[in-house]
PDB file of C-alpha atoms and ligand atoms in Angstrom:
ATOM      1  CA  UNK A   1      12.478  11.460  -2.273  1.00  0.00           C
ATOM      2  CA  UNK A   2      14.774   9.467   0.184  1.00  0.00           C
ATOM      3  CA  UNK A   3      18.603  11.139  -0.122  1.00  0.00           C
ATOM      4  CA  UNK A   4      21.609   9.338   0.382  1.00  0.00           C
ATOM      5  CA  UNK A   5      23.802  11.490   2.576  1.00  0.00           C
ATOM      6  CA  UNK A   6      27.300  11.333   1.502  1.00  0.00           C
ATOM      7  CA  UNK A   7      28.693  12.392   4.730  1.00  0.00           C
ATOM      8  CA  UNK A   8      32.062  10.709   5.636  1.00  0.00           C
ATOM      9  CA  UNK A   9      33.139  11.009   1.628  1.00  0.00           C
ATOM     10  CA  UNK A  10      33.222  14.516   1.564  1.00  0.00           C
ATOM     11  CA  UNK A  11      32.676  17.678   4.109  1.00  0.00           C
ATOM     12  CA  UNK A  12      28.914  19.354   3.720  1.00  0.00           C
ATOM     13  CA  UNK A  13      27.467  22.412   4.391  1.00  0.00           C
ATOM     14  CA  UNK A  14      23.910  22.536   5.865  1.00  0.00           C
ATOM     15  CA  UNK A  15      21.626  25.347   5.923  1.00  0.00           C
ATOM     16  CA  UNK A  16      19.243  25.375   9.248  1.00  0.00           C
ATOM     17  CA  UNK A  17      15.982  27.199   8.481  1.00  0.00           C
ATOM     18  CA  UNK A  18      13.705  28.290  11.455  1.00  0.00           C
ATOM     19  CA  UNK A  19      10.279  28.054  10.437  1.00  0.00           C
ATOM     20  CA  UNK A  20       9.395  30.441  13.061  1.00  0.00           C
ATOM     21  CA  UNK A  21      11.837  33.051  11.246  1.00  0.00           C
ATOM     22  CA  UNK A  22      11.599  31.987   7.889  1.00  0.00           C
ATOM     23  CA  UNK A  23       9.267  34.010   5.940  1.00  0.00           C
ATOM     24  CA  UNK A  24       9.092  34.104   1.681  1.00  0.00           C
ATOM     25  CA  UNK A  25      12.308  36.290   1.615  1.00  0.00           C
ATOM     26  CA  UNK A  26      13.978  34.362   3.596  1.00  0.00           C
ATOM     27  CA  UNK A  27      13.334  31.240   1.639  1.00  0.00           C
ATOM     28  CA  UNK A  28      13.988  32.684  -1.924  1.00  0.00           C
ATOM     29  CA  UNK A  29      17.116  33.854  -0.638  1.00  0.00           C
ATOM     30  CA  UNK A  30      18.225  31.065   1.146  1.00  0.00           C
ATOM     31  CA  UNK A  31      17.345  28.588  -2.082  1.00  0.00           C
ATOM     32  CA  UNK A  32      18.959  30.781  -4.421  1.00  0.00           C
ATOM     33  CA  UNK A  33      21.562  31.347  -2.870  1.00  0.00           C
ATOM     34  CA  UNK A  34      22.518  27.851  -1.750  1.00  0.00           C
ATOM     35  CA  UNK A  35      22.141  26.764  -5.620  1.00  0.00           C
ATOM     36  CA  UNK A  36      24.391  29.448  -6.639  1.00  0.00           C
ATOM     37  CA  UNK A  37      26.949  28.433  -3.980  1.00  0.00           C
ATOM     38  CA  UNK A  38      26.199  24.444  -3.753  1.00  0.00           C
ATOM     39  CA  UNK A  39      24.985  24.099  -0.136  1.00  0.00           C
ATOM     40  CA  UNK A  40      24.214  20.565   0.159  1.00  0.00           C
ATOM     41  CA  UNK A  41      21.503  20.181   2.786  1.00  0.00           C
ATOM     42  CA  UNK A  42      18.635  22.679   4.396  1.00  0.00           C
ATOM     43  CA  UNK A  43      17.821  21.475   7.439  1.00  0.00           C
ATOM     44  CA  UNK A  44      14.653  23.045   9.172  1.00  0.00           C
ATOM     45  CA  UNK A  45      13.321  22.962  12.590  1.00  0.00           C
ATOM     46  CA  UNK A  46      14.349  24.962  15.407  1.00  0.00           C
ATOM     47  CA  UNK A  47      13.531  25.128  19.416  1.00  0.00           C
ATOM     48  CA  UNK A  48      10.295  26.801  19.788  1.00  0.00           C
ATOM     49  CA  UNK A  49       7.142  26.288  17.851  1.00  0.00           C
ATOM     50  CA  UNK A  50       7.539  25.569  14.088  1.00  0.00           C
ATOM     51  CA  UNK A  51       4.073  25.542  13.369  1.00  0.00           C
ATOM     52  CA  UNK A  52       4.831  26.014   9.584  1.00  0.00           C
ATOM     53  CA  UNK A  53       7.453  23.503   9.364  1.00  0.00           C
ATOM     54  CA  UNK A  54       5.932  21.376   6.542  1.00  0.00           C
ATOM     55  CA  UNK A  55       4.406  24.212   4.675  1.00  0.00           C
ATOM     56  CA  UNK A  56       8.641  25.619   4.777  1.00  0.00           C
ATOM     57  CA  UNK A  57       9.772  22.215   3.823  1.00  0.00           C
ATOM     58  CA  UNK A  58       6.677  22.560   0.829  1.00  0.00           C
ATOM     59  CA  UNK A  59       8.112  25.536  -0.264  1.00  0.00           C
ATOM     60  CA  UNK A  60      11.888  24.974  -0.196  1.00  0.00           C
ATOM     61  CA  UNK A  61      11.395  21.971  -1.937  1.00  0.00           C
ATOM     62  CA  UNK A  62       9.788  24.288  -4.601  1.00  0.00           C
ATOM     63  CA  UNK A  63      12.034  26.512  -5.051  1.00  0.00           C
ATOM     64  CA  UNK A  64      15.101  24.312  -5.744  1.00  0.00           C
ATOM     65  CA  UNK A  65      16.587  20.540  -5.719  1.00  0.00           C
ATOM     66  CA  UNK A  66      18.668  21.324  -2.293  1.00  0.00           C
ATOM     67  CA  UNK A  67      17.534  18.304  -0.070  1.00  0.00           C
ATOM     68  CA  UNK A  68      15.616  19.379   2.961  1.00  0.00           C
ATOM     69  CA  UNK A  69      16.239  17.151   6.381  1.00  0.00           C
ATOM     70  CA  UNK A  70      13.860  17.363   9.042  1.00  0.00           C
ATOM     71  CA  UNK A  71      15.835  18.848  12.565  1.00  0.00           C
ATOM     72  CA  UNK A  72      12.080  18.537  14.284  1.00  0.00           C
ATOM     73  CA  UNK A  73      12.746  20.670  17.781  1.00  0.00           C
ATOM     74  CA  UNK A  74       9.401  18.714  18.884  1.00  0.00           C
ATOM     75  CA  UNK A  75       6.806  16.399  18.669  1.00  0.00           C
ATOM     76  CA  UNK A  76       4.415  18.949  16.549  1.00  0.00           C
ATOM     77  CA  UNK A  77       6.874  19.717  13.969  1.00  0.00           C
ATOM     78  CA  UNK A  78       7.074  16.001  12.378  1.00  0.00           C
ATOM     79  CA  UNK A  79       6.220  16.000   8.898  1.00  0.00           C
ATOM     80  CA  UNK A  80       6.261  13.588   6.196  1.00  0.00           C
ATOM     81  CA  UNK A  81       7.534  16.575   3.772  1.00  0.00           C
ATOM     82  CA  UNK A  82      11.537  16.049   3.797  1.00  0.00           C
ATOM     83  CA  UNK A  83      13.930  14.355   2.353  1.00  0.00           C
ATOM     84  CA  UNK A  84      15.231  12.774   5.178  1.00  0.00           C
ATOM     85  CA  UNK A  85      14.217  13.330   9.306  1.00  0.00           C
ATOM     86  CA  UNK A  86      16.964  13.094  11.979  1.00  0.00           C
ATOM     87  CA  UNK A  87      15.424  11.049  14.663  1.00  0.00           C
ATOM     88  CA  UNK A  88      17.496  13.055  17.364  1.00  0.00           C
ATOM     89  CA  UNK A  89      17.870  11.435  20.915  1.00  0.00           C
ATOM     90  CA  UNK A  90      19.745  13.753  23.648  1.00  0.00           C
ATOM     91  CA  UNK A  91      22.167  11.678  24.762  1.00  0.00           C
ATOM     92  CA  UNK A  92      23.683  14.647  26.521  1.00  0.00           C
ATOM     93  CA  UNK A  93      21.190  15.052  28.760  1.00  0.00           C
ATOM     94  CA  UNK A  94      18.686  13.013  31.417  1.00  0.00           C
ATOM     95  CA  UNK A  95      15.581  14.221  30.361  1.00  0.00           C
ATOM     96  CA  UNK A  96      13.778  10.757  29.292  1.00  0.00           C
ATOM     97  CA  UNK A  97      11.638  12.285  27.084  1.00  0.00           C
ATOM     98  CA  UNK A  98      14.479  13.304  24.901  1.00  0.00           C
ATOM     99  CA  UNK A  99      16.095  10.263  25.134  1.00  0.00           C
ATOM    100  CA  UNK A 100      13.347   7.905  24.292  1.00  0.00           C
ATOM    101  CA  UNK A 101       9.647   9.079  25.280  1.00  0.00           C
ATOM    102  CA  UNK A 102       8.868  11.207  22.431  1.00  0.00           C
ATOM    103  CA  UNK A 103      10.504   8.477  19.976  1.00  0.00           C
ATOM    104  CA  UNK A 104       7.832   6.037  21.304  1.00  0.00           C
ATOM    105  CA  UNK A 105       5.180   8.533  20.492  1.00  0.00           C
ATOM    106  CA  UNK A 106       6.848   9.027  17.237  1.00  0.00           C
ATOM    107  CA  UNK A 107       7.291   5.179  16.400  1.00  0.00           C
ATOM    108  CA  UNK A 108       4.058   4.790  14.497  1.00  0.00           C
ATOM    109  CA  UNK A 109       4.342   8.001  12.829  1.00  0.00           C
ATOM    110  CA  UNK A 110       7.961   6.995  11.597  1.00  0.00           C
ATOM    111  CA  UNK A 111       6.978   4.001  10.460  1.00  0.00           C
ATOM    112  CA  UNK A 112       5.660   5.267   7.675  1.00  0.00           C
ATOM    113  CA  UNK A 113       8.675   6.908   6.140  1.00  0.00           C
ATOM    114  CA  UNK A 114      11.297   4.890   8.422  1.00  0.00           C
ATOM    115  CA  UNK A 115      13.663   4.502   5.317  1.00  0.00           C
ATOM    116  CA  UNK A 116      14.363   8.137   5.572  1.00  0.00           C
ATOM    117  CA  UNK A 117      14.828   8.019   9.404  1.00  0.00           C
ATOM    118  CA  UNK A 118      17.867   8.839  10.307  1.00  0.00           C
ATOM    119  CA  UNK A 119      18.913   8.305  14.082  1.00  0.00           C
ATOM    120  CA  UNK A 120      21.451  10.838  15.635  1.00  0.00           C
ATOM    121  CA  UNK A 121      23.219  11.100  18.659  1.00  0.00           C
ATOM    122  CA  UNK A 122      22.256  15.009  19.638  1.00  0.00           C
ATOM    123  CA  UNK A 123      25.166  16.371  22.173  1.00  0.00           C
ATOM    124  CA  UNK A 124      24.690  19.850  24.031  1.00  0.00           C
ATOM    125  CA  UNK A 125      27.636  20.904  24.353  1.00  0.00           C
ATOM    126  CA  UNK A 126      28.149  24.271  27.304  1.00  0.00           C
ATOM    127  CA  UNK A 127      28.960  27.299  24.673  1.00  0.00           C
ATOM    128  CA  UNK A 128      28.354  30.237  26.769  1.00  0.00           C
ATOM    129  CA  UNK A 129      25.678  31.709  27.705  1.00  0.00           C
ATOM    130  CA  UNK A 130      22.172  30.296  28.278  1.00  0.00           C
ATOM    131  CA  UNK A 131      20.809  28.520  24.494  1.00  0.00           C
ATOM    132  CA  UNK A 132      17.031  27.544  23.879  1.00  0.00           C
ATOM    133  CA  UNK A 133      17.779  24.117  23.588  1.00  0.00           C
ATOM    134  CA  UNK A 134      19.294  24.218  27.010  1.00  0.00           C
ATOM    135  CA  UNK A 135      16.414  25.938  28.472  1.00  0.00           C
ATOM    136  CA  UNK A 136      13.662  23.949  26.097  1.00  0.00           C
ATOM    137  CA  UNK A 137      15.580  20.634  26.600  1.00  0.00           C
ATOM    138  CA  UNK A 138      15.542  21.090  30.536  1.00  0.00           C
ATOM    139  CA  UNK A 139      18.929  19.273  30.542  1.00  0.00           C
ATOM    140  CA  UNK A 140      22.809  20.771  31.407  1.00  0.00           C
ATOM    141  CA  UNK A 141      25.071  20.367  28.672  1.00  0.00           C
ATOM    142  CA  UNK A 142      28.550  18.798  28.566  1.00  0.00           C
ATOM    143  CA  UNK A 143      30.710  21.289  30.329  1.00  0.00           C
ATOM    144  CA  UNK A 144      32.725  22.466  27.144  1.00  0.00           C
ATOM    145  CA  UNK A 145      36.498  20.965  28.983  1.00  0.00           C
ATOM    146  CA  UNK A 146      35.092  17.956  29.862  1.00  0.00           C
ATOM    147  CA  UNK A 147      36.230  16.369  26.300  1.00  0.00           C
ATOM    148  CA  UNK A 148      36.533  12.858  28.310  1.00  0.00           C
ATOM    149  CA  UNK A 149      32.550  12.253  29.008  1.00  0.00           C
ATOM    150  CA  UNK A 150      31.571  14.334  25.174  1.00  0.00           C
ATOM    151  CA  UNK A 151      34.205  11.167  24.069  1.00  0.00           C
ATOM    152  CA  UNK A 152      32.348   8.559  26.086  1.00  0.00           C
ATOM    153  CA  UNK A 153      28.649   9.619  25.151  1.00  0.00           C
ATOM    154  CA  UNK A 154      29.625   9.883  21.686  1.00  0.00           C
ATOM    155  CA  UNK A 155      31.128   6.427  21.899  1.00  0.00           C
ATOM    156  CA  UNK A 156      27.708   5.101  23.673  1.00  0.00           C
ATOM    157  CA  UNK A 157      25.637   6.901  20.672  1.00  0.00           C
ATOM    158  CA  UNK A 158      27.708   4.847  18.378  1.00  0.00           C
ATOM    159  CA  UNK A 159      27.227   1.960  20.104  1.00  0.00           C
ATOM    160  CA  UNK A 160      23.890   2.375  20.450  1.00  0.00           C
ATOM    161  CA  UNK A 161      23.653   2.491  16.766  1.00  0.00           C
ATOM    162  CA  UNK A 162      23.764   5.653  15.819  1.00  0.00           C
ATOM    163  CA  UNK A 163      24.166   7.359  12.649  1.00  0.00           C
ATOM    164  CA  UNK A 164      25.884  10.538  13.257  1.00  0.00           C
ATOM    165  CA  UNK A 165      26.923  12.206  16.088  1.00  0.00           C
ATOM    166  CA  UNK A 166      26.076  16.193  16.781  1.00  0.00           C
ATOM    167  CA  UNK A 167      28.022  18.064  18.632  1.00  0.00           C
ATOM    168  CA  UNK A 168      25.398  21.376  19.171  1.00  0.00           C
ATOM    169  CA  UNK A 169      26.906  24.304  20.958  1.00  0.00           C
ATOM    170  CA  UNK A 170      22.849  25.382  20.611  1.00  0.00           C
ATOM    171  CA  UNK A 171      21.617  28.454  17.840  1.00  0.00           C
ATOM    172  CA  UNK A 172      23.388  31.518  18.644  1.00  0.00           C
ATOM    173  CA  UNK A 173      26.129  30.377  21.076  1.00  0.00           C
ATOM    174  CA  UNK A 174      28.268  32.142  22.310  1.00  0.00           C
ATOM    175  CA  UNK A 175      31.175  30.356  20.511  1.00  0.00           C
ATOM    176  CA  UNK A 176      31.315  27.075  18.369  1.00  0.00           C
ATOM    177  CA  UNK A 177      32.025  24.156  20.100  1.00  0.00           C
ATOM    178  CA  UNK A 178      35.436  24.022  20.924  1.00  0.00           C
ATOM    179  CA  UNK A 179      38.109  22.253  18.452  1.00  0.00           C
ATOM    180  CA  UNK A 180      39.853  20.258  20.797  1.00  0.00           C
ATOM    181  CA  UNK A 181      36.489  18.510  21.735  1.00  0.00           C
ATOM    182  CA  UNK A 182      35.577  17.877  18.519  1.00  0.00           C
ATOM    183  CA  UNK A 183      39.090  16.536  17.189  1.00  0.00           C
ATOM    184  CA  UNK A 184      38.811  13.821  20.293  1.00  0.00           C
ATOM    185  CA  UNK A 185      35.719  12.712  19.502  1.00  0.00           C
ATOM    186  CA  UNK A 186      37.031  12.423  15.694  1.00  0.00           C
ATOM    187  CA  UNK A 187      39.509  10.157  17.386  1.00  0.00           C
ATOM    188  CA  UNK A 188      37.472   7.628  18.548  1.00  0.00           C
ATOM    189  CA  UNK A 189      34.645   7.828  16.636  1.00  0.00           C
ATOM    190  CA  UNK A 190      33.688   5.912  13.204  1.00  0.00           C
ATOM    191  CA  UNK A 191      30.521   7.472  12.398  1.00  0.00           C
ATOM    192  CA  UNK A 192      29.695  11.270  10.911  1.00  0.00           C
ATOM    193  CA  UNK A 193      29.977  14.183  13.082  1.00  0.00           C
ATOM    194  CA  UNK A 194      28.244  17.064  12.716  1.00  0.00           C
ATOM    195  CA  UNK A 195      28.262  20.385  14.515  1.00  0.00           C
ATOM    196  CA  UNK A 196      26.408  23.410  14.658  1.00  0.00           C
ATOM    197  CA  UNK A 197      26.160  26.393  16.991  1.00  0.00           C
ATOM    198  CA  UNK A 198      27.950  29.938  16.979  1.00  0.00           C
ATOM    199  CA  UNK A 199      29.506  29.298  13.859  1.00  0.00           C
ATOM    200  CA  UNK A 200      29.100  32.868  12.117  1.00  0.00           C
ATOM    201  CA  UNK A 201      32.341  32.866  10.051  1.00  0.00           C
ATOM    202  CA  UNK A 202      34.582  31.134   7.433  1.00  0.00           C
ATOM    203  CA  UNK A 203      37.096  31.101   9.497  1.00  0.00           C
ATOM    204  CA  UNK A 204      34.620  29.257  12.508  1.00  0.00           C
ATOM    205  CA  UNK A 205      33.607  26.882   9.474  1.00  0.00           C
ATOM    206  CA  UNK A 206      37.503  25.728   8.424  1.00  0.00           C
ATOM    207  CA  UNK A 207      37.962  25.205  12.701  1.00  0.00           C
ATOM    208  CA  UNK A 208      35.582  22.753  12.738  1.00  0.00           C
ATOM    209  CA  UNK A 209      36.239  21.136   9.337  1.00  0.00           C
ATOM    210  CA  UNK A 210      40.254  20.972  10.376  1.00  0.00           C
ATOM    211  CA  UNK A 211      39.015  19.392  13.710  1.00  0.00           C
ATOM    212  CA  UNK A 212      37.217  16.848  11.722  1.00  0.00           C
ATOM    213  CA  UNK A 213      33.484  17.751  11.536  1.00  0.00           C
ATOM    214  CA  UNK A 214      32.034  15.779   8.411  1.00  0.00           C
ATOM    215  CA  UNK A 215      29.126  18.415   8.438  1.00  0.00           C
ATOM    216  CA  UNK A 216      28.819  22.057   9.739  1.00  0.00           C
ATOM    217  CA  UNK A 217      25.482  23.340  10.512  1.00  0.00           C
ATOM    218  CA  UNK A 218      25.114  27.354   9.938  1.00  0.00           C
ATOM    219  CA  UNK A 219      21.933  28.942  11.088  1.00  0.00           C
ATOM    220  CA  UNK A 220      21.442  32.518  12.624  1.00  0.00           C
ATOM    221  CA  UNK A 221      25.060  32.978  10.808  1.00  0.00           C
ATOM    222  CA  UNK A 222      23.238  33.244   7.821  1.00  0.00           C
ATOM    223  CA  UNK A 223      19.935  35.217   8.660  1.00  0.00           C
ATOM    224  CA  UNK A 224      22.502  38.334   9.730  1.00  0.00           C
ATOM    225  CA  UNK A 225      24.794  38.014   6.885  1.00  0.00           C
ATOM    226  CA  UNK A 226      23.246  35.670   3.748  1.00  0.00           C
ATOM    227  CA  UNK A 227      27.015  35.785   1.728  1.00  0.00           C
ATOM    228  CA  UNK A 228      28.401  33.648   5.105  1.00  0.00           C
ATOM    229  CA  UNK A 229      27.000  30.639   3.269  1.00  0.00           C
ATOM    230  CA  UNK A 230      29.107  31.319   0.301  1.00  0.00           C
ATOM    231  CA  UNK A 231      32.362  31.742   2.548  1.00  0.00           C
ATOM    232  CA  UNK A 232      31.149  28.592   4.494  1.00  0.00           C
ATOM    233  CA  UNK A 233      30.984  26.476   0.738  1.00  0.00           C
ATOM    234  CA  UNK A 234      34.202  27.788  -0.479  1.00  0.00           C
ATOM    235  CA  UNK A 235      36.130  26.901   2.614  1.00  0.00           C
ATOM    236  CA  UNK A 236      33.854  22.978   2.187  1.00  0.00           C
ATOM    237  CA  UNK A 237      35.391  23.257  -1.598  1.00  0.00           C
ATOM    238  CA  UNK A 238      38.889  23.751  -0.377  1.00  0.00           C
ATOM    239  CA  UNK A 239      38.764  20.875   2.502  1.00  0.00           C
ATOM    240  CA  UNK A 240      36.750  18.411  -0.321  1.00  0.00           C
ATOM    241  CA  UNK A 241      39.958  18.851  -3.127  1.00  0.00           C
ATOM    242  CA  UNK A 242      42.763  18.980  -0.699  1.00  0.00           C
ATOM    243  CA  UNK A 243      41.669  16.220   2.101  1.00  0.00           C
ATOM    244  CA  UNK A 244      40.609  12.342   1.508  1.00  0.00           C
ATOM    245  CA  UNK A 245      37.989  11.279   3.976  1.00  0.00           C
ATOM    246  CA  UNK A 246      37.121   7.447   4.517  1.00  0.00           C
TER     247      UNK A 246
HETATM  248  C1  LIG B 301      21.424  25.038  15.895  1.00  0.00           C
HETATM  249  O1  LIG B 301      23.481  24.173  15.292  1.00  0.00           O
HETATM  250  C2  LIG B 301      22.430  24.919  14.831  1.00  0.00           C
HETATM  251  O2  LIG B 301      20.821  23.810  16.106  1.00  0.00           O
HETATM  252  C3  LIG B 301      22.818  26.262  14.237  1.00  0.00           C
HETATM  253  O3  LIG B 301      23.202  27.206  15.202  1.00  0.00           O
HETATM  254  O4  LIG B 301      21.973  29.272  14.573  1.00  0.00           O
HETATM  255  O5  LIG B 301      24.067  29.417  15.937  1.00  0.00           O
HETATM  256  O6  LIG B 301      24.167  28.812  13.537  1.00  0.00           O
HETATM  257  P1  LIG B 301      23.370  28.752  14.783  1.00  0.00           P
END
């Protein structure tokens, strides 16, 4: 099923599964609790192996109607299962395999379901402390004060063409990515923005909404505390009655 993301009409909560984490538990719980609260995406992938990614996608796609986007962290984890794939290039960094090597291995794979690709801008963005997708990546992240060249490669992404822009302070950071940077690229930018990293409270969740993320991306948030989700939707609920978005 190909899913129309209505990012940029209202604020969304996604749900990042690890496949290498996500065991039967985890899944049940995550699915019923996202239908109980109304999260609006799962996204799964993550930064080391995700063997299991498709048979995760399988089985989240069993247990509810939650839309399940592909976040592949490589080459093995593509999958024809989701709903949608972001086709993530890492415009952040200079690691040309990132940026446009594995795509071309990709390409003919894509091609197959390339009206559910979806091509994002992926921005590592310095959160403290080391992240895997600094070390797996191989490239330095935008230093976290340096809001004038996060602005300009966001810009580039759009111009590129682009669908969203995500602003990844990398699982487990330290902190989120910081407010300020997000609210400039806002400025300037016309396309979605999502971030994700370190975001392990309400509160975190209403920063980056205020600052004008269109979605927020909560992963190891949720594996310590699963009722963080339904803080995270409530705070979505309050931004999607009280603020119009173009
Ligand atoms: C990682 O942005 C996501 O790609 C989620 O990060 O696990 O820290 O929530 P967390």
């Amino acid at each position: 099923m190909k899913v129309e993301i209505p990012w940029r009409k209202r604020k969304l909560i996604a749900q990042l599964i690890d496949p290498d984490r996500a065991g039967e538990e985890v899944l049940v719980t995550a699915s019923h609790f996202g239908v109980e609260v109304g999260v609006d995406l799962f996204l799964a992938g993550g930064s080391l192996t995700g063997v299991n990614v498709a048979d995760v996608i399988r089985r989240l796609k069993q247990l509810s109607s939650i839309p399940v986007v592909l976040f592949p962290g490589n080459l093995t984890q593509l999958t024809p299962e989701a709903d949608a794939v972001f086709l993530l290039s890492l415009i952040s960094g200079r690691n040309p395999e990132l940026l446009i090597g594995n795509h071309v291995i990709a390409a003919p794979f894509l091609k197959s379901i390339r009206d559910r690709v979806i091509p994002v801008g992926y921005m590592l963005i310095d959160c403290g402390g080391g992240t895997s997708v600094e070390y797996m990546s191989q490239t330095l992240p935008i230093p976290s004060g340096k809001t004038d060249i996060a602005v300009a490669t966001a810009l580039a992404g759009e111009m590129l063409g682009m669908k969203a822009i995500y602003l990844e302070g990398g699982s487990g950071a330290a902190r989120p990515v910081d407010h300020s940077l997000i609210r400039a690229v806002r400025e300037e930018l016309t396309i979605p923005i999502i971030t994700g990293g370190g975001i392990d409270s309400a509160e975190k969740v209403e920063n980056a909404f205020a600052a004008g993320a269109d979605m927020v991306v909560i992963g190891n948030g949720c594996e310590q505390n699963p009722a963080l989700i339904k803080g995270a939707c409530t705070v979505r609920d309050s931004f999607n009655r009280d603020t119009v978005t173009i």
